[in-house]
PDB file of C-alpha atoms in Angstrom:
ATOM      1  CA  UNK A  15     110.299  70.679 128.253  1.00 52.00           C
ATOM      2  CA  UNK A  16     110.478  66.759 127.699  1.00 55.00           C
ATOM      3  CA  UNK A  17     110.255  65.601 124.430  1.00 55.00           C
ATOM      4  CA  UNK A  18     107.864  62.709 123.514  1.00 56.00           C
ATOM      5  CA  UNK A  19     109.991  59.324 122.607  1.00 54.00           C
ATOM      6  CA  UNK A  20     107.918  57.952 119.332  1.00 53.00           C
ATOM      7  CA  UNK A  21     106.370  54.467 120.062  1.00 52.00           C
ATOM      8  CA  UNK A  22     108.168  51.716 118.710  1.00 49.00           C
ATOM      9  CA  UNK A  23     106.506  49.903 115.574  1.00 51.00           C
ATOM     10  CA  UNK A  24     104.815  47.063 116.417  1.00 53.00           C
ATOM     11  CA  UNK A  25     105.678  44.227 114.345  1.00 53.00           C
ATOM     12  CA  UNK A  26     103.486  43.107 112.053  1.00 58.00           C
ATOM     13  CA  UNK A  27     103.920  39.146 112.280  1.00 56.00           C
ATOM     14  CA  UNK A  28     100.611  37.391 112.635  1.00 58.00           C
ATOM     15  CA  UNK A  29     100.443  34.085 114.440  1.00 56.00           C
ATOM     16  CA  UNK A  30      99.746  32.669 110.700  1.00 57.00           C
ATOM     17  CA  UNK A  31     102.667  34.697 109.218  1.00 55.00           C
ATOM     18  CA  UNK A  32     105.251  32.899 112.103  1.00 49.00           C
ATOM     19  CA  UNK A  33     103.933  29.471 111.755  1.00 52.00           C
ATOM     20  CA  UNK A  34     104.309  29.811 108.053  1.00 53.00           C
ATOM     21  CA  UNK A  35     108.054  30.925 108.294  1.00 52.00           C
ATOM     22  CA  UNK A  36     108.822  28.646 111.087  1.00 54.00           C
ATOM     23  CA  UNK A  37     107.177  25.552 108.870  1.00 51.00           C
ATOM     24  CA  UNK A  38     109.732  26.581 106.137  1.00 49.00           C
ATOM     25  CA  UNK A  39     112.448  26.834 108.061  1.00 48.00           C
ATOM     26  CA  UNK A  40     111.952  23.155 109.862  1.00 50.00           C
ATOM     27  CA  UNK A  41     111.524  21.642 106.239  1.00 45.00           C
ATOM     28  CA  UNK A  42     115.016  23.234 105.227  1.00 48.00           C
ATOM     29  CA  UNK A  43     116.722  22.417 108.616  1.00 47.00           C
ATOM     30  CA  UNK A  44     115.276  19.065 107.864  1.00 48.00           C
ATOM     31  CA  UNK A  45     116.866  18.768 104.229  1.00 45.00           C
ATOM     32  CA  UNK A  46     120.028  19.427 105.678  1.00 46.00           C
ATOM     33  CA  UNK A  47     120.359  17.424 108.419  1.00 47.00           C
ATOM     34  CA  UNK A  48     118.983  14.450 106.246  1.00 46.00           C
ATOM     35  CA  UNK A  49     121.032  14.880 103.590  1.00 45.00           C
ATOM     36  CA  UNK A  50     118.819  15.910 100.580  1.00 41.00           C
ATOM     37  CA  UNK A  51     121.151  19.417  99.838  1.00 45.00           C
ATOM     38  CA  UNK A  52     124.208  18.054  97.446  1.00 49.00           C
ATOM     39  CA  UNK A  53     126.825  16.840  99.735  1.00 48.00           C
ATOM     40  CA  UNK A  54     129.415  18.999  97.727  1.00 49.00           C
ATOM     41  CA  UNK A  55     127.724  22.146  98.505  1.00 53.00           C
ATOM     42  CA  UNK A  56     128.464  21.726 102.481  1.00 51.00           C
ATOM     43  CA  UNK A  57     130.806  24.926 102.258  1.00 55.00           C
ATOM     44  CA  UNK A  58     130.981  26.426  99.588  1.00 57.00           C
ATOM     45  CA  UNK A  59     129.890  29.532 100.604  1.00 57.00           C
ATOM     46  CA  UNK A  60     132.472  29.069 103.608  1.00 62.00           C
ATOM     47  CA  UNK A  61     135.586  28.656 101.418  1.00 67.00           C
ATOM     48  CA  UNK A  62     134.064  28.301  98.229  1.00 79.00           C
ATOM     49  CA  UNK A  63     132.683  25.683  95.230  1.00 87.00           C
ATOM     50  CA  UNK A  64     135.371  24.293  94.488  1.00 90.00           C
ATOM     51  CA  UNK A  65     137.471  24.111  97.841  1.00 90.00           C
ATOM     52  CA  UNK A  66     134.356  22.252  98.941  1.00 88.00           C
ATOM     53  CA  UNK A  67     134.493  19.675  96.442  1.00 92.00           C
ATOM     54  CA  UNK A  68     138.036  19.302  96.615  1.00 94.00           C
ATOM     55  CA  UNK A  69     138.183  19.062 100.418  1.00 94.00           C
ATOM     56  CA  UNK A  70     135.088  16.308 100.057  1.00 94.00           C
ATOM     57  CA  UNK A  71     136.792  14.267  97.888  1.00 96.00           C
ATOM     58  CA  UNK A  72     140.248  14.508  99.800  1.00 96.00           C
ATOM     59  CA  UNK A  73     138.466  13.549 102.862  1.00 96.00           C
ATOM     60  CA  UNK A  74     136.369  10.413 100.889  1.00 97.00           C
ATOM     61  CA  UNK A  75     140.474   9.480  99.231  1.00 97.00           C
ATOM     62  CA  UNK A  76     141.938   9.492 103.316  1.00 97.00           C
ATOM     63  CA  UNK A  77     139.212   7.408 104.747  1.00 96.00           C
ATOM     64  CA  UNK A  78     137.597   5.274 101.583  1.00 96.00           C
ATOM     65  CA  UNK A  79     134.330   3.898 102.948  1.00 94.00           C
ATOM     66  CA  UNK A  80     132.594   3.393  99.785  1.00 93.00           C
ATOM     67  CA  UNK A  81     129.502   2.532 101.993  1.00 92.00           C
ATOM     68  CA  UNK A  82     129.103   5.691 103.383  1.00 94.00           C
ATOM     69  CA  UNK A  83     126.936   8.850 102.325  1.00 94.00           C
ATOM     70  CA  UNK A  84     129.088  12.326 101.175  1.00 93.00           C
ATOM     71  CA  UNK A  85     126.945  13.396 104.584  1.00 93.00           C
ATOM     72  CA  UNK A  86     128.678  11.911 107.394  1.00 95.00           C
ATOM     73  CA  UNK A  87     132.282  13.304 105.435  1.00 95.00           C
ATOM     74  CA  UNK A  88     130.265  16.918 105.256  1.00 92.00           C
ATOM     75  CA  UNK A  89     129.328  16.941 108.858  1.00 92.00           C
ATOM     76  CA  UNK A  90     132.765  17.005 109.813  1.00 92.00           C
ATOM     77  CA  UNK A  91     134.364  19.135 107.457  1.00 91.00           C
ATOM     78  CA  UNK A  92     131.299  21.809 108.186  1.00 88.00           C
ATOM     79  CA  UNK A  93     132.637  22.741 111.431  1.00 88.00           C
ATOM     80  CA  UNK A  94     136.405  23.267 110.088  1.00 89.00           C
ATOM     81  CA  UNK A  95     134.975  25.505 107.404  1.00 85.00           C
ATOM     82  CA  UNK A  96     132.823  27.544 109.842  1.00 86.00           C
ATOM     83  CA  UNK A  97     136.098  27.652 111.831  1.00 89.00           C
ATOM     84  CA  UNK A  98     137.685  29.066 108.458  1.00 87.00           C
ATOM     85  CA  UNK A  99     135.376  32.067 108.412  1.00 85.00           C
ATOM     86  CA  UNK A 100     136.832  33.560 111.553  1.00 88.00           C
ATOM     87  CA  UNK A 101     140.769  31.830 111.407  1.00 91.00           C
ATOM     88  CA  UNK A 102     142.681  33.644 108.666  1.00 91.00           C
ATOM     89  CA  UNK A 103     145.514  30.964 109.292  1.00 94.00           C
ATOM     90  CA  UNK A 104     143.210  28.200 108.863  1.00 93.00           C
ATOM     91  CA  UNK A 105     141.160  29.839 105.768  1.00 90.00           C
ATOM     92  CA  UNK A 106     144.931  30.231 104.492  1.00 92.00           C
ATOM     93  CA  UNK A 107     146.289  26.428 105.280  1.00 94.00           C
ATOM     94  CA  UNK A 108     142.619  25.277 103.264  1.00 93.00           C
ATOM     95  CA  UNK A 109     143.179  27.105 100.377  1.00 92.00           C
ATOM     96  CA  UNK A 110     146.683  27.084  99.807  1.00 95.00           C
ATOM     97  CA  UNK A 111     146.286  22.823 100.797  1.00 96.00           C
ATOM     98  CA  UNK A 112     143.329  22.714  97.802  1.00 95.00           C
ATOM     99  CA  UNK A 113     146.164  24.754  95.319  1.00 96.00           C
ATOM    100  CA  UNK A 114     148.444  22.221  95.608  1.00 97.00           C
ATOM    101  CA  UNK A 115     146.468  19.486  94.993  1.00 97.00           C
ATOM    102  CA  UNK A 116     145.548  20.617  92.299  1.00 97.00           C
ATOM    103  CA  UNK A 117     149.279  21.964  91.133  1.00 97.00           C
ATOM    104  CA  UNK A 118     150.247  18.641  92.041  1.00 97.00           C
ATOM    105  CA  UNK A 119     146.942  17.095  90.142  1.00 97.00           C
ATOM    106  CA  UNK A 120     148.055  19.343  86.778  1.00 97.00           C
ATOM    107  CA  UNK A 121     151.634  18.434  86.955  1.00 97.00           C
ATOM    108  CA  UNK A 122     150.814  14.625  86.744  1.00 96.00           C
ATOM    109  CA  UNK A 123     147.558  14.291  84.606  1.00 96.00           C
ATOM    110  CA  UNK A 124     147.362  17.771  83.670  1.00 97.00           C
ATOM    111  CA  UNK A 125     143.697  18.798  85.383  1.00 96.00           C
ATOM    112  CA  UNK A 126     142.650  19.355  88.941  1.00 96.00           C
ATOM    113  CA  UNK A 127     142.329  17.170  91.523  1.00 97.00           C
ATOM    114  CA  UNK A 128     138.543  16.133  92.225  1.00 95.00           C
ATOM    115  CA  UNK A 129     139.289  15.947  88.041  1.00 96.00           C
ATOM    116  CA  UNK A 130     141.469  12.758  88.600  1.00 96.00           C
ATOM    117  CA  UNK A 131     139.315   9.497  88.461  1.00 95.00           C
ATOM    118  CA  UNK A 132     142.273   6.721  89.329  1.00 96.00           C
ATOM    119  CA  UNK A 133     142.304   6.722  92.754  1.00 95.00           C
ATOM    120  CA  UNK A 134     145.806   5.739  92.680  1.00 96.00           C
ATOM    121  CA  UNK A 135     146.646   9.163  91.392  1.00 97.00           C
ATOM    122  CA  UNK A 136     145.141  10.927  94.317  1.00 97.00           C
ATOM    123  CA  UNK A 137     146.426   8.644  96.835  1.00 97.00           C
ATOM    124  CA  UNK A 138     149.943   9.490  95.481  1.00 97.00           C
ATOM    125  CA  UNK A 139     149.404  12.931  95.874  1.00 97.00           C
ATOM    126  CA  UNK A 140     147.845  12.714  99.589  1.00 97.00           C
ATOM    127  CA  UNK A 141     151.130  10.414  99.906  1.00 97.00           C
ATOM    128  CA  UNK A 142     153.365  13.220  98.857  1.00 97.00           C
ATOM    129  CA  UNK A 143     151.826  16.103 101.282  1.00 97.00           C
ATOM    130  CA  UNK A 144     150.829  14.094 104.636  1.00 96.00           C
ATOM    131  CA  UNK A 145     153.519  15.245 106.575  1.00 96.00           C
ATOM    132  CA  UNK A 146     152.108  18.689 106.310  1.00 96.00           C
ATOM    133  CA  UNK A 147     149.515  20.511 108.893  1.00 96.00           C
ATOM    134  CA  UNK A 148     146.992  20.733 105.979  1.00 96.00           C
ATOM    135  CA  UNK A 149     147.300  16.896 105.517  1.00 97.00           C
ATOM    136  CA  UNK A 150     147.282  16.364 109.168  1.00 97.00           C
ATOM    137  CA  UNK A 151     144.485  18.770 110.189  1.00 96.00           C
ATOM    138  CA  UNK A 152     142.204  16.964 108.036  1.00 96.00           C
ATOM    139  CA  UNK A 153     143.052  13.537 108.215  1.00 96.00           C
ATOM    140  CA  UNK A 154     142.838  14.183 112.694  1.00 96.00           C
ATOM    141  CA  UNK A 155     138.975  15.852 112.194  1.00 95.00           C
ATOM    142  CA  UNK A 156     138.112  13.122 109.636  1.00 96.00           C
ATOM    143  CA  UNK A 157     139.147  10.329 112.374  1.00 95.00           C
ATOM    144  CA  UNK A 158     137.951  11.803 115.121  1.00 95.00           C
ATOM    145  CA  UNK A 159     134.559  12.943 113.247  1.00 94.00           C
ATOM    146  CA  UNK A 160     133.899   9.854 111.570  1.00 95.00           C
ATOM    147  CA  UNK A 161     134.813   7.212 114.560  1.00 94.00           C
ATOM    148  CA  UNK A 162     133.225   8.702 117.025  1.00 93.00           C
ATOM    149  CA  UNK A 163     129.690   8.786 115.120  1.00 94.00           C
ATOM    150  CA  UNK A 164     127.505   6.674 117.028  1.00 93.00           C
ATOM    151  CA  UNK A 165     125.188   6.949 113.988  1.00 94.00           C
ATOM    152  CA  UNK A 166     128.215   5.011 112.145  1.00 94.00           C
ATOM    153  CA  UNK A 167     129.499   2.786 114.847  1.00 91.00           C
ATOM    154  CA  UNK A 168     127.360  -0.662 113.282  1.00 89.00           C
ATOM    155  CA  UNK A 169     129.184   0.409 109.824  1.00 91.00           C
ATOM    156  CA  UNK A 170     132.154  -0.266 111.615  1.00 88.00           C
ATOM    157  CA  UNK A 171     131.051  -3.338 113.391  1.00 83.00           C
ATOM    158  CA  UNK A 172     131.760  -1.623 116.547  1.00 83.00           C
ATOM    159  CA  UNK A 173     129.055  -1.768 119.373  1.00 78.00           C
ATOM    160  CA  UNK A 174     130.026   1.264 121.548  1.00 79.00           C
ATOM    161  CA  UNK A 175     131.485   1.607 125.032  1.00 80.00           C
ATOM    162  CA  UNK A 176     131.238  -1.821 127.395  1.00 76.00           C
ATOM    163  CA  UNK A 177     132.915  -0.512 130.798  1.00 76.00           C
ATOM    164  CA  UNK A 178     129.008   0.760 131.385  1.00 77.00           C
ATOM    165  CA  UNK A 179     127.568  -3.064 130.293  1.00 73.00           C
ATOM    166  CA  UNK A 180     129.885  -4.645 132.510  1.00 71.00           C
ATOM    167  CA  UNK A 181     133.059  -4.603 130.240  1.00 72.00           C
ATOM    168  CA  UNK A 182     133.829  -7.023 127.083  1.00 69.00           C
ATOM    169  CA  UNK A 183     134.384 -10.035 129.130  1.00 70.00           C
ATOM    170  CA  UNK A 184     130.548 -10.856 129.668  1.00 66.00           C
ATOM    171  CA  UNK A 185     129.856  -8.308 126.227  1.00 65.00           C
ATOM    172  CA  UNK A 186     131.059 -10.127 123.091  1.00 60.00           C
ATOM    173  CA  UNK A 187     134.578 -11.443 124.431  1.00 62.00           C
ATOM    174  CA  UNK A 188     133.508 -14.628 124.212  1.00 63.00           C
ATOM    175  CA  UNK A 189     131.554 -14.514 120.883  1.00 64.00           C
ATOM    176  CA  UNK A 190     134.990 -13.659 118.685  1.00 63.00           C
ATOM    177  CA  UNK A 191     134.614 -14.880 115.360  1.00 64.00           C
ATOM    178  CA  UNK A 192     137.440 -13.892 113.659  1.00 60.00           C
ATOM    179  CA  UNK A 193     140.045 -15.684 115.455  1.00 56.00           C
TER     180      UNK A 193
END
């Protein structure tokens, strides 16, 4: 009358087996998070090779810190891309925004953008788009990614928050050297 459900498989992951994968998978998280994967592939399987590099090197042309690593620019253009994957609009605004830079790129020096190696070019093409949402989007996640790194805050020669440390009156006030 009732019909026997079949028993589920068991898996077949051995203690050995899961402290092998989960090994692997700590080394790779680790790569990542330290840097050692090229900085220029943070997206491109997000919005693609070349979209990557050109949004990496747009970000590195709006805020030029020469000092710092192609990592702290990919940790905050990672999250915009992921945001891409599931926003039409925004996968739109990124890849039309990378097509004309490089339109713009060919119709000055006759190659792409990441292509151009005087950074005057580049910064006269940002100049020419930054009143548009493309322009804008990036250039507000870059500030607000990059400033409010506390990893990058001694790069900047900023020590953090005083109100908790009793405010900048008794915290470096009166140790101004640049006046």
């Amino acid at each position: 009358m009732f019909k026997k459900e079949p028993a589920l498989a068991q898996p077949s992951l051995s203690r050995r087996r899961f402290l092998s994968f989960s090994g692997t998978a700590m080394v790779g998280l680790g790569a990542i998070s330290a840097g050692l994967l090229p900085a220029a592939s943070w997206a491109a399987s997000l919005v693609g090779e070349h979209a990557s590099q050109t949004l990496l090197r747009m970000a590195r042309d709006i805020y030029p810190h020469d000092s710092l690593d192609d990592k702290y620019y990919a940790q905050v253009l990672q999250p915009l891309a992921r945001s891409a994957r599931n926003d039409e609009q925004l996968k739109a605004m990124l890849s039309e925004g990378v097509d004309e830079l490089d339109r713009r790129a060919r119709a000055m020096k006759s190659r792409p953008y990441i292509e151009l190696t005087e950074e005057a070019d580049r910064v006269e093409i940002l100049r020419a788009i930054e009143d548009r949402p493309f322009f804008q989007r990036l250039k507000g996640d870059l500030m607000m990614g990059l400033y409010n790194n506390p990893e990058l805050w001694p790069t900047f020669g900023y020590g953090g928050s005083a109100w908790e440390k009793g405010g900048y009156l008794y915290r470096g006030y009166n140790q101004i050297d640049w006046l």
